[in-house]
Coordinates of C-alpha atoms in Angstrom, one line a residue:
Chain A
M1 CA 0.1 20.3 19.6
I2 CA -2.5 22.9 18.8
V3 CA -5.8 21.5 17.4
E4 CA -7.5 24.0 15.1
S5 CA -11.2 23.1 14.9
R6 CA -13.3 25.1 12.3
T7 CA -16.5 24.9 10.3
V8 CA -16.9 26.4 6.8
T9 CA -20.2 26.9 5.0
F10 CA -20.6 26.8 1.3
D11 CA -23.6 27.9 -0.7
S12 CA -24.4 24.6 -2.2
I13 CA -23.0 21.3 -3.5
A14 CA -24.2 19.3 -6.5
L15 CA -24.5 15.6 -5.8
D16 CA -24.1 12.5 -7.9
S17 CA -27.8 11.7 -7.4
G18 CA -28.7 14.9 -9.3
A19 CA -29.9 16.6 -6.1
T20 CA -28.4 19.8 -4.7
L21 CA -27.7 20.4 -1.1
A22 CA -27.8 24.1 -0.1
P23 CA -26.2 25.3 2.1
V24 CA -23.5 22.8 3.1
E25 CA -21.3 22.9 6.2
V26 CA -18.0 21.1 6.6
A27 CA -16.3 20.7 10.0
Y28 CA -12.5 20.2 9.9
E29 CA -9.4 20.2 12.1
S30 CA -5.9 20.9 11.2
Y31 CA -2.5 20.3 12.8
G32 CA 0.9 21.8 12.0
K33 CA 1.6 24.7 9.8
L34 CA 1.1 25.3 6.1
N35 CA 4.4 26.3 4.6
P36 CA 4.8 29.5 2.6
A37 CA 4.8 27.5 -0.7
R38 CA 1.6 25.8 0.5
S39 CA 3.1 22.5 -0.6
N40 CA 3.2 20.5 2.6
A41 CA -0.6 19.8 3.1
I42 CA -1.8 16.3 3.8
L43 CA -5.5 15.5 3.8
V44 CA -6.4 12.7 6.1
L45 CA -9.7 10.9 5.4
H46 CA -11.6 9.2 8.1
A47 CA -13.2 5.8 8.1
F48 CA -16.9 5.0 8.5
S49 CA -17.5 6.1 12.1
G50 CA -14.6 8.5 12.4
D51 CA -14.7 12.3 12.4
A52 CA -12.6 15.4 11.9
H53 CA -10.9 14.9 15.3
A54 CA -8.0 12.8 14.0
A55 CA -5.2 13.9 16.3
G56 CA -4.3 15.7 19.5
I57 CA -6.6 16.1 22.5
S58 CA -10.1 17.6 21.8
P59 CA -10.6 20.7 23.9
E60 CA -14.3 19.7 23.9
T61 CA -14.2 16.1 25.0
G62 CA -10.7 15.6 26.3
Q63 CA -10.4 12.6 24.0
P64 CA -7.4 11.9 21.7
G65 CA -8.0 11.8 17.9
W66 CA -8.8 8.5 16.1
W67 CA -5.3 8.5 14.5
D68 CA -3.4 10.3 17.2
N69 CA -0.8 7.5 17.2
M70 CA 0.0 8.4 13.5
I71 CA -0.4 12.2 13.5
G72 CA 1.7 14.6 15.6
P73 CA 5.2 15.9 16.2
G74 CA 7.7 13.2 15.3
K75 CA 5.0 10.7 14.3
A76 CA 4.4 9.2 10.9
F77 CA 2.5 12.3 9.7
D78 CA 4.9 14.7 11.4
T79 CA 3.2 17.9 12.2
N80 CA 6.6 19.6 12.6
Q81 CA 6.9 19.1 8.9
Y82 CA 3.5 18.8 7.4
F83 CA 0.2 20.6 7.6
V84 CA -2.4 17.9 8.3
I85 CA -6.1 18.4 7.6
C86 CA -9.1 16.1 8.5
S87 CA -12.7 16.9 7.8
N88 CA -15.9 15.1 8.8
V89 CA -17.5 13.5 5.8
L90 CA -20.7 14.6 4.0
G91 CA -23.6 12.8 5.5
G92 CA -21.8 12.5 8.9
C93 CA -23.1 13.6 12.2
R94 CA -20.0 15.3 13.7
G95 CA -20.3 18.8 12.3
T96 CA -20.6 18.3 8.6
T97 CA -24.0 18.5 7.0
G98 CA -25.9 15.2 7.3
P99 CA -29.3 13.7 7.9
S100 CA -29.4 15.1 11.4
S101 CA -28.8 18.7 10.2
P102 CA -31.7 21.1 9.8
D103 CA -33.3 21.3 6.4
P104 CA -33.5 25.1 5.7
A105 CA -36.9 24.5 4.0
T106 CA -38.5 23.1 7.1
G107 CA -36.3 24.1 10.0
R108 CA -36.4 20.4 11.0
P109 CA -33.7 17.8 10.6
Y110 CA -33.6 16.3 7.1
A111 CA -33.9 12.7 8.4
M112 CA -34.7 10.5 5.4
T113 CA -35.3 13.5 3.1
F114 CA -31.6 13.9 3.0
P115 CA -30.3 13.1 -0.5
V116 CA -28.4 9.9 -1.0
I117 CA -24.7 10.6 -1.1
T118 CA -21.7 8.9 -2.6
I119 CA -18.0 8.7 -1.8
S120 CA -17.3 11.1 -4.7
D121 CA -19.8 13.6 -3.2
M122 CA -17.8 13.4 0.0
V123 CA -14.6 14.0 -2.0
R124 CA -16.2 16.9 -3.9
L125 CA -16.9 18.7 -0.7
Q126 CA -13.4 18.1 0.6
K127 CA -12.1 19.6 -2.7
M128 CA -14.2 22.7 -2.0
L129 CA -12.6 22.9 1.4
I130 CA -9.1 22.5 0.0
D131 CA -9.9 25.3 -2.6
H132 CA -11.2 27.4 0.3
L133 CA -7.9 26.8 2.1
E134 CA -6.1 27.9 -1.1
I135 CA -4.0 24.8 -1.3
P136 CA -3.0 24.2 -4.9
R137 CA -1.8 20.6 -4.5
L138 CA -2.0 18.1 -1.7
L139 CA 1.3 16.5 -0.9
A140 CA -0.7 13.4 0.1
V141 CA -4.2 12.1 0.6
T142 CA -4.5 9.2 3.0
G143 CA -6.9 7.1 5.0
G144 CA -7.9 3.6 6.0
S145 CA -11.0 1.7 5.0
M146 CA -13.6 4.2 3.8
G147 CA -10.8 6.8 4.1
G148 CA -8.8 4.8 1.6
M149 CA -11.7 4.8 -0.8
Q150 CA -11.8 8.6 -0.6
A151 CA -8.0 8.8 -1.1
L152 CA -8.4 6.7 -4.3
E153 CA -11.3 8.8 -5.4
W154 CA -9.2 11.9 -4.9
A155 CA -6.5 10.6 -7.2
V156 CA -9.0 9.7 -9.9
A157 CA -11.3 12.8 -9.6
Y158 CA -8.6 15.4 -9.1
P159 CA -5.4 13.9 -10.6
D160 CA -3.6 17.3 -10.8
R161 CA -4.3 18.1 -7.2
V162 CA -2.7 15.1 -5.6
V163 CA 1.1 14.4 -5.4
A164 CA 0.8 11.1 -3.5
A165 CA -1.9 8.8 -2.2
I166 CA -1.7 6.3 0.7
P167 CA -4.8 4.1 0.6
I168 CA -4.7 1.7 3.5
A169 CA -6.8 -1.5 4.1
T170 CA -9.2 -0.5 1.5
T171 CA -10.9 -1.4 -1.8
T172 CA -11.9 0.1 -5.2
R173 CA -15.4 -1.3 -4.7
H174 CA -17.3 -3.2 -2.1
S175 CA -17.7 -6.9 -2.5
A176 CA -20.9 -8.8 -1.9
Q177 CA -19.6 -9.7 1.6
Q178 CA -18.9 -6.1 2.5
I179 CA -22.3 -5.0 1.2
A180 CA -23.9 -7.9 3.1
F181 CA -22.5 -6.8 6.5
N182 CA -23.6 -3.2 5.9
E183 CA -27.1 -4.4 5.0
V184 CA -27.3 -6.3 8.3
G185 CA -26.4 -3.1 10.1
R186 CA -29.0 -1.1 8.2
Q187 CA -31.7 -3.7 8.7
A188 CA -31.0 -3.8 12.5
I189 CA -31.5 0.0 12.6
M190 CA -34.6 0.0 10.5
A191 CA -36.1 -2.9 12.3
D192 CA -36.0 -0.9 15.6
P193 CA -39.5 0.6 16.1
D194 CA -37.8 3.7 17.5
W195 CA -36.2 4.4 14.1
N196 CA -39.7 5.5 13.0
G197 CA -38.9 5.9 9.3
G198 CA -35.9 8.0 10.3
D199 CA -38.0 10.5 12.1
Y200 CA -36.8 10.2 15.7
Y201 CA -35.0 13.5 16.3
G202 CA -36.1 15.0 19.6
K203 CA -37.6 11.6 20.5
R204 CA -36.1 8.3 21.5
P205 CA -33.5 7.3 19.0
P206 CA -33.2 3.7 17.6
A207 CA -30.6 2.9 20.2
R208 CA -31.0 -0.9 20.2
G209 CA -30.9 -1.2 16.4
L210 CA -27.9 1.1 16.2
A211 CA -26.1 -0.8 19.0
V212 CA -26.7 -4.2 17.2
A213 CA -25.4 -2.7 13.9
R214 CA -22.2 -1.5 15.7
M215 CA -21.8 -5.0 17.4
V216 CA -21.8 -6.6 13.9
G217 CA -19.4 -4.0 12.7
H218 CA -16.9 -4.6 15.6
I219 CA -16.8 -8.3 14.8
T220 CA -15.8 -7.6 11.2
Y221 CA -13.1 -5.2 12.4
M222 CA -11.4 -7.9 14.5
S223 CA -9.9 -11.2 13.6
D224 CA -10.4 -14.7 14.9
D225 CA -6.9 -14.5 16.4
S226 CA -7.4 -11.1 18.0
M227 CA -10.8 -12.2 19.5
R228 CA -9.3 -15.4 20.8
E229 CA -6.4 -13.4 22.3
K230 CA -8.6 -10.7 23.8
F231 CA -11.6 -12.7 25.0
G232 CA -11.2 -16.4 24.4
R233 CA -14.1 -18.1 26.2
R234 CA -13.5 -16.2 29.4
L235 CA -16.6 -15.5 31.5
R236 CA -17.5 -12.0 32.6
D237 CA -17.4 -11.6 36.4
K238 CA -18.5 -15.2 37.1
E239 CA -17.2 -18.7 37.5
T240 CA -20.0 -20.6 35.9
F241 CA -22.7 -20.2 33.3
S242 CA -25.8 -18.2 34.3
F243 CA -28.0 -20.6 32.3
G244 CA -29.8 -17.5 31.1
F245 CA -29.4 -14.8 28.5
D246 CA -27.6 -12.1 30.4
V247 CA -23.9 -11.6 29.7
D248 CA -21.9 -14.8 30.3
F249 CA -18.9 -14.3 28.0
E250 CA -16.4 -11.5 28.1
V251 CA -16.9 -11.0 24.3
E252 CA -20.6 -10.4 24.8
S253 CA -19.9 -7.8 27.4
Y254 CA -17.4 -6.1 25.1
L255 CA -19.8 -6.0 22.2
R256 CA -22.7 -4.7 24.3
Y257 CA -20.4 -2.0 25.7
R258 CA -19.2 -1.0 22.3
G259 CA -22.7 -1.0 20.9
S260 CA -24.2 1.2 23.7
Q261 CA -21.2 3.6 23.6
F262 CA -21.6 4.1 19.9
V263 CA -25.2 5.2 20.3
G264 CA -24.1 8.2 22.3
R265 CA -21.9 9.5 19.5
F266 CA -23.4 8.4 16.2
D267 CA -26.6 9.2 14.4
A268 CA -28.5 6.1 13.1
N269 CA -29.5 7.9 9.9
S270 CA -25.9 8.8 9.2
Y271 CA -25.2 5.1 9.6
L272 CA -27.7 4.3 6.8
Y273 CA -26.4 7.0 4.4
I274 CA -22.7 6.5 4.9
T275 CA -22.9 2.7 4.6
K276 CA -24.9 3.1 1.4
A277 CA -22.3 5.5 0.0
M278 CA -19.6 2.8 0.7
D279 CA -21.7 0.1 -1.0
Y280 CA -22.3 2.3 -4.1
F281 CA -18.5 3.1 -4.3
D282 CA -16.9 1.7 -7.5
L283 CA -13.8 3.5 -8.7
T284 CA -14.3 2.2 -12.2
N285 CA -17.7 4.0 -12.5
G286 CA -17.8 5.9 -15.7
H287 CA -14.3 4.7 -16.7
G288 CA -14.7 1.3 -18.2
S289 CA -11.9 -0.3 -16.2
L290 CA -9.8 0.3 -13.1
A291 CA -6.7 1.0 -15.3
Q292 CA -8.6 3.6 -17.3
A293 CA -9.9 5.2 -14.1
L294 CA -6.3 5.6 -13.0
A295 CA -5.1 6.7 -16.4
A296 CA -5.0 10.5 -15.6
T297 CA -3.3 10.3 -12.3
G298 CA 0.4 11.1 -12.0
A299 CA 0.4 10.5 -8.3
R300 CA 2.7 8.2 -6.4
F301 CA 0.9 5.5 -4.4
L302 CA 1.7 3.6 -1.3
A303 CA -0.9 0.9 -0.7
I304 CA -0.9 -1.1 2.6
S305 CA -3.0 -4.1 3.6
F306 CA -2.9 -6.4 6.6
T307 CA -2.6 -10.1 6.7
S308 CA -5.5 -10.8 9.1
D309 CA -7.9 -8.2 7.6
W310 CA -10.7 -10.3 6.3
L311 CA -13.1 -7.4 5.9
Y312 CA -10.9 -5.6 3.4
P313 CA -8.6 -8.5 2.3
S314 CA -5.3 -7.9 0.7
Y315 CA -6.5 -9.0 -2.8
Q316 CA -8.6 -5.8 -2.9
S317 CA -5.5 -3.6 -2.3
Q318 CA -3.6 -5.7 -4.8
E319 CA -6.2 -5.0 -7.5
V320 CA -5.4 -1.3 -7.3
V321 CA -1.7 -2.0 -7.3
R322 CA -2.0 -4.2 -10.4
A323 CA -4.0 -1.6 -12.2
L324 CA -1.4 1.1 -11.4
R325 CA 1.4 -1.2 -12.6
S326 CA -0.4 -1.7 -15.9
R327 CA -0.4 2.1 -16.3
N328 CA 3.3 2.1 -15.3
C329 CA 2.4 4.3 -12.3
D330 CA 4.8 4.8 -9.3
V331 CA 3.4 2.4 -6.7
A332 CA 4.7 0.8 -3.6
Y333 CA 2.8 -1.9 -1.8
V334 CA 3.2 -4.1 1.2
E335 CA 1.0 -6.5 3.2
L336 CA 1.9 -5.9 6.8
E337 CA 1.8 -8.8 9.3
S338 CA -0.8 -8.1 12.0
N339 CA -3.3 -10.1 14.1
Y340 CA -5.6 -7.2 14.6
G341 CA -7.8 -7.7 11.6
H342 CA -9.2 -4.6 9.9
D343 CA -8.6 -2.6 13.0
A344 CA -4.8 -2.9 12.4
F345 CA -4.7 0.4 10.5
L346 CA -5.8 2.2 13.6
V347 CA -4.0 0.2 16.3
D348 CA -1.0 -1.6 14.9
V349 CA 0.9 1.4 13.7
T350 CA 4.6 0.6 14.2
G351 CA 5.2 -0.9 10.7
Q352 CA 2.8 1.7 9.2
T353 CA 4.8 4.5 10.7
D354 CA 8.1 3.5 9.1
L355 CA 6.5 3.1 5.7
V356 CA 4.6 6.4 5.8
R357 CA 7.6 8.4 7.1
G358 CA 9.9 7.1 4.3
F359 CA 7.4 7.4 1.6
L360 CA 6.4 11.0 2.6
A361 CA 10.1 12.1 2.9
S362 CA 10.9 10.8 -0.6
T363 CA 7.7 12.3 -2.0
L364 CA 8.7 15.7 -0.5
E365 CA 12.2 15.4 -2.0
R366 CA 10.6 14.9 -5.5
V367 CA 8.4 17.9 -5.1
G368 CA 11.5 19.9 -4.2
Chain B
M1 CA 47.8 -7.4 -24.4
T2 CA 47.2 -4.9 -27.2
T3 CA 44.7 -2.1 -27.2
T4 CA 43.6 0.3 -29.9
A5 CA 42.7 3.9 -29.4
R6 CA 39.0 3.0 -29.9
T7 CA 38.9 0.5 -27.1
P8 CA 40.7 2.0 -24.1
L9 CA 42.2 -0.3 -21.5
K10 CA 39.6 -1.3 -19.0
P11 CA 40.6 -1.5 -15.3
A12 CA 41.2 -5.1 -14.4
F13 CA 39.5 -4.6 -11.0
V14 CA 36.0 -3.4 -10.0
R15 CA 35.4 -1.7 -6.8
D16 CA 32.7 -2.9 -4.5
L17 CA 29.4 -1.1 -4.6
L18 CA 27.5 -1.7 -1.4
G19 CA 29.8 -4.7 -0.8
R20 CA 29.1 -6.3 -4.2
G21 CA 31.0 -6.5 -7.4
D22 CA 28.0 -7.1 -9.6
Y23 CA 26.4 -4.0 -8.2
A24 CA 29.5 -2.0 -9.2
I25 CA 29.1 -3.3 -12.8
I26 CA 25.4 -2.6 -12.8
G27 CA 26.1 0.9 -11.4
E28 CA 28.4 1.4 -14.4
I29 CA 25.9 0.2 -17.0
V30 CA 22.8 2.1 -16.0
P31 CA 22.9 5.6 -17.4
D32 CA 21.6 8.8 -15.7
G33 CA 17.9 9.3 -15.5
A34 CA 17.0 5.8 -16.7
K35 CA 13.8 4.1 -15.7
V36 CA 14.8 1.0 -13.8
L37 CA 13.0 -2.1 -12.4
D38 CA 14.9 -4.4 -10.0
L39 CA 13.5 -7.8 -9.6
G40 CA 14.0 -9.4 -6.2
C41 CA 15.4 -6.1 -5.0
G42 CA 15.7 -7.0 -1.3
E43 CA 15.8 -3.9 0.8
A44 CA 16.5 -1.8 -2.4
E45 CA 20.0 -0.7 -1.5
L46 CA 21.0 -0.8 -5.2
L47 CA 17.9 1.1 -6.3
E48 CA 18.5 3.7 -3.6
W49 CA 22.1 4.1 -4.8
L50 CA 21.0 4.4 -8.4
A51 CA 18.3 7.0 -7.5
V52 CA 20.8 9.1 -5.5
H53 CA 23.8 8.8 -7.8
K54 CA 22.2 8.4 -11.2
G55 CA 18.9 10.1 -10.7
V56 CA 17.1 7.0 -12.0
D57 CA 13.3 6.4 -11.6
A58 CA 13.6 3.3 -9.4
R59 CA 11.1 0.6 -8.9
G60 CA 11.4 -2.8 -7.3
V61 CA 9.7 -6.1 -6.7
E62 CA 10.4 -8.2 -3.6
I63 CA 8.6 -11.2 -2.1
S64 CA 9.7 -10.7 1.6
G65 CA 7.4 -8.3 3.4
E66 CA 10.1 -7.4 5.9
K67 CA 12.5 -6.4 3.1
V68 CA 9.7 -4.5 1.3
K69 CA 9.0 -2.6 4.5
R70 CA 12.6 -1.5 4.8
A71 CA 12.8 -0.6 1.1
I72 CA 9.7 1.6 1.3
A73 CA 11.0 3.2 4.5
R74 CA 14.1 4.1 2.4
G75 CA 11.8 5.9 0.0
V76 CA 12.0 3.5 -2.9
S77 CA 8.8 2.4 -4.6
V78 CA 8.9 -1.4 -4.1
F79 CA 5.9 -3.7 -4.1
Q80 CA 5.6 -7.0 -2.4
G81 CA 5.0 -9.8 -4.9
D82 CA 6.4 -12.7 -6.8
I83 CA 8.7 -11.8 -9.8
N84 CA 6.5 -13.4 -12.4
E85 CA 3.2 -11.9 -11.3
G86 CA 5.0 -8.6 -10.9
L87 CA 6.3 -8.5 -14.4
A88 CA 3.0 -9.7 -16.0
D89 CA 1.2 -6.4 -15.2
Y90 CA 3.6 -4.1 -16.8
P91 CA 3.1 -2.9 -20.4
D92 CA 5.7 -3.6 -23.0
G93 CA 8.8 -1.5 -22.9
A94 CA 7.8 0.1 -19.5
F95 CA 11.5 0.3 -18.4
D96 CA 14.8 1.2 -19.8
Y97 CA 16.6 -1.4 -17.7
V98 CA 15.2 -4.5 -15.9
I99 CA 17.7 -5.9 -13.4
L100 CA 17.8 -9.4 -12.0
S101 CA 20.8 -9.7 -9.7
Q102 CA 21.8 -13.1 -8.4
T103 CA 18.2 -14.3 -8.4
L104 CA 17.7 -16.1 -11.7
Q105 CA 19.0 -19.4 -10.1
E106 CA 16.2 -19.0 -7.5
T107 CA 13.3 -18.6 -9.9
L108 CA 10.9 -21.4 -10.7
H109 CA 10.7 -20.6 -14.4
P110 CA 14.0 -18.8 -15.4
R111 CA 13.2 -18.9 -19.1
Q112 CA 9.8 -17.3 -18.6
V113 CA 11.4 -14.6 -16.3
L114 CA 14.0 -13.8 -18.9
H115 CA 11.3 -13.6 -21.6
E116 CA 9.2 -11.3 -19.5
M117 CA 12.1 -9.1 -18.6
A118 CA 12.9 -8.5 -22.3
R119 CA 9.3 -7.7 -22.9
V120 CA 9.0 -5.1 -20.1
G121 CA 12.5 -3.6 -20.5
R122 CA 14.4 -2.2 -23.4
H123 CA 17.6 -3.6 -21.8
V124 CA 18.0 -6.5 -19.5
I125 CA 20.8 -7.0 -16.9
V126 CA 21.2 -10.5 -15.5
A127 CA 23.9 -11.2 -12.9
F128 CA 24.3 -14.8 -11.7
P129 CA 26.8 -17.1 -9.9
N130 CA 28.6 -19.3 -12.4
F131 CA 28.1 -23.0 -11.6
G132 CA 30.9 -23.8 -14.1
H133 CA 33.6 -22.2 -12.0
W134 CA 36.5 -24.5 -11.5
R135 CA 36.2 -24.6 -7.8
V136 CA 32.6 -25.8 -8.1
R137 CA 33.7 -28.5 -10.5
L138 CA 36.5 -29.5 -8.3
S139 CA 34.3 -29.6 -5.2
M140 CA 31.9 -32.0 -6.9
L141 CA 34.6 -34.1 -8.4
T142 CA 36.6 -34.5 -5.2
S143 CA 33.7 -34.8 -2.7
G144 CA 31.2 -36.7 -4.8
R145 CA 28.6 -34.5 -3.2
A146 CA 26.6 -31.5 -4.2
P147 CA 29.2 -28.8 -4.4
R148 CA 29.7 -26.3 -1.5
T149 CA 32.0 -23.4 -2.2
S150 CA 32.2 -19.8 -1.0
L151 CA 29.8 -19.0 -3.9
F152 CA 27.4 -21.9 -3.1
P153 CA 27.8 -22.2 0.6
Y154 CA 24.5 -24.0 1.3
A155 CA 23.8 -27.6 2.0
W156 CA 21.7 -28.9 -0.9
Y157 CA 18.6 -29.2 1.3
E158 CA 18.8 -25.6 2.4
S159 CA 19.9 -23.9 -0.8
P160 CA 17.6 -21.2 -2.2
N161 CA 19.2 -22.0 -5.6
I162 CA 16.9 -24.3 -7.5
H163 CA 18.4 -24.0 -10.9
F164 CA 22.1 -24.2 -11.5
L165 CA 23.6 -22.6 -14.5
T166 CA 26.9 -21.8 -16.1
V167 CA 28.0 -19.0 -18.4
L168 CA 27.6 -21.3 -21.4
D169 CA 24.1 -22.3 -20.2
F170 CA 23.1 -18.7 -20.0
E171 CA 24.5 -17.9 -23.4
E172 CA 22.4 -20.8 -24.8
L173 CA 19.2 -19.5 -23.0
A174 CA 19.8 -16.0 -24.4
D175 CA 20.1 -17.5 -27.8
L176 CA 16.9 -19.5 -27.4
E177 CA 15.1 -16.3 -26.4
T178 CA 16.8 -14.5 -29.4
L179 CA 18.2 -11.9 -27.1
E180 CA 21.2 -9.9 -28.3
V181 CA 24.1 -9.9 -25.8
E182 CA 25.3 -6.3 -25.7
R183 CA 28.0 -6.8 -23.0
R184 CA 29.4 -9.5 -20.9
Y185 CA 31.3 -9.0 -17.6
F186 CA 33.0 -11.7 -15.7
L187 CA 34.3 -11.5 -12.2
S188 CA 36.4 -13.6 -9.9
G189 CA 36.5 -11.8 -6.6
H190 CA 37.1 -8.2 -7.6
R191 CA 39.2 -9.2 -10.6
K192 CA 37.7 -9.0 -14.1
V193 CA 38.1 -12.3 -15.9
T194 CA 38.8 -12.2 -19.6
W195 CA 40.1 -15.7 -20.3
M196 CA 38.0 -18.9 -20.1
P197 CA 35.2 -17.2 -18.2
N198 CA 33.1 -20.4 -17.9
L199 CA 36.0 -21.9 -15.9
A200 CA 37.4 -18.8 -14.3
A201 CA 34.5 -16.5 -13.5
E202 CA 32.6 -16.8 -10.2
L203 CA 30.1 -14.2 -11.3
A204 CA 28.7 -13.2 -14.7
V205 CA 26.8 -10.0 -15.6
F206 CA 25.1 -9.9 -18.9
L207 CA 23.6 -6.9 -20.6
L208 CA 21.1 -7.9 -23.2
R209 CA 18.4 -6.6 -25.4
A210 CA 15.5 -7.9 -27.4
P211 CA 16.0 -7.3 -31.1
R212 CA 13.2 -4.8 -31.9
A213 CA 11.3 -5.2 -35.1

C-alpha cells in the first residue's frame, strides 16, 4: 500500500480562545484512491499520542501506522474501496503546528506562548484540510479516545459534511477522573526542573517528567486483567527481590521502558496543550444539551465501547447513543468484550473489524 | 365458507419467511418505506429482509452483544440494550411500526413494554406463542407438570419465558391499554387458524394501534 505523506500550509486559523494562529501547517497521510465522485473519503482521527501515520509502513521510520491493523487492503477500512486520510492534530509535534513549531514573530519555538487549543480547533483545521482536498462530504469520520471526540465534534460542527461517524471508546466530555489523570501527567512534566517554564528547546527536555506522565497514561490504558495477564508479579531478570529501588517487577520495567521510549517521540509541551484540549472538550458547549448539540446532524452513527475500558467506560458512549435516540437518529451501538482496557480499540480489532466493515458497506449503499 | 367481493379469500397457509411463520405475517403487514423498530431483534434477519425487500428504515434493539455484533455486521443499525431502557429514549411516534416478535413472554414488565411500544410507534405488532393451545393444556393436564411442547420445549427452570399468556390474555391486556386491535392472525404450524384461536392457535400475531386524540 502506498503511503502518501504531505504537509499543507494555511494562512491562518481562528481559535476558540480568540487567538489567531498564522500561518498554520497540517501534516497528513492518505491511503487508497479518491473516487471520481469524491464520495469515498474517510477521515481517521488519532488519539492523544498518535500522529498522521495511521497505516502502512512509514518510509521514514520503517514503522507500521498506529491503526495499521484496521486500515489497508481488505481490512476494516478497506483501502481498495475507500480513500482514507489521517492528519496530525493541531498542537501536536508530528508535523502539524504546535508549541514546538517556530513562532514567525520570534523565529524561536512558541513553547508556552502557543495559544491554548480545543478539540473544535483541531476539527476546524481538519475541515480546512478537507476543503483543500475538495472533498464535499466525508463518508465517515472515525477514531478512538480523543479521536472519537473529534469524530463527534465533526458531526456536530459540520453536520452536512459527514455521512457517518464511528466514535470508539470515547466520551462527549471528560469526567473528573479523566481530568485528574491528565492533571497528574501535566504536573509531572511541570515539576521537572528541565521543563523550565516550557522553554527547553535546544536544551535538555523534561524527560523524567514526560516519562512519568506517560507511565501513568499507560496504566490507565490497560486493565487489571490485562496487567495481571501480561506481568502478574513476575520479577524482571531475577529470582529474588533486590531489596532496593531498582526494577524488581516486570511491570516496573515495562512502564520505565514505555516512558523513556515516549520521550524520544513526543514533545512535553504538546502533552500539556493536548491534554488540556481534551479536558476542555464538552460536546454540549453552546448547545444547552447533548440532544440539542446533535439536533442538526443527519449522520449515521456506530458507537463502540469495550467492557474492560475503565478510562472511557461504556456509560460515556451510551450517553451519546441515548441522546441520538432521543433525536431519533440512526445509531448502532455495541459494547465489545475485551480484556485489554482502553487499549482495546488499538489492539483487539477482530470484533471491531466486522462491525466497521458492515457499517461502512451499508452506509456506502445508502449514499448510492 | 362464504366470501364477498370486498373480502377476497385469504390463503389458508403462510409461507415461511426466514424459517418463521410470524415473520411471514409481519413481512406482509409492514408497508414499503416504513420506519420500523424491532425489539429483541436478535441478529436482525427480519430487519435486513424488510430493508432489502420493503426498503424500510430499520432499527433494532438487542441485549446480546454477540447478536448485536452480527446485526451491525449485516449493516442494520442495532443497539445493545434492554428493551425498556431502549424504548424510553425515543420520542413519541418515532416509528411507523414497532415489532415485538416472540419476546413479550420474556420481558419483565410486559404491560409497560406494550404501553411504551404504543407511545413510540404509530402501529404495534406483537407476535407470541399461545399458552392456551390445546396441546399445552393437555400436556399440563396429563403430566401434572409445567407443560413441555414443541412450542414450549424448555424445562421450567431453563425457560426464558417468564410470563405465560394466551390469546384471551393478550386481548385483555390490549383492552386495559386501550389499544385498538387492527388485525389478528393465528397460526398452527403454517396453517392459518380461523376457528377457536385460543385453543387451536400455536402462534398469534396482533397488529394494534393506540387511539390518537
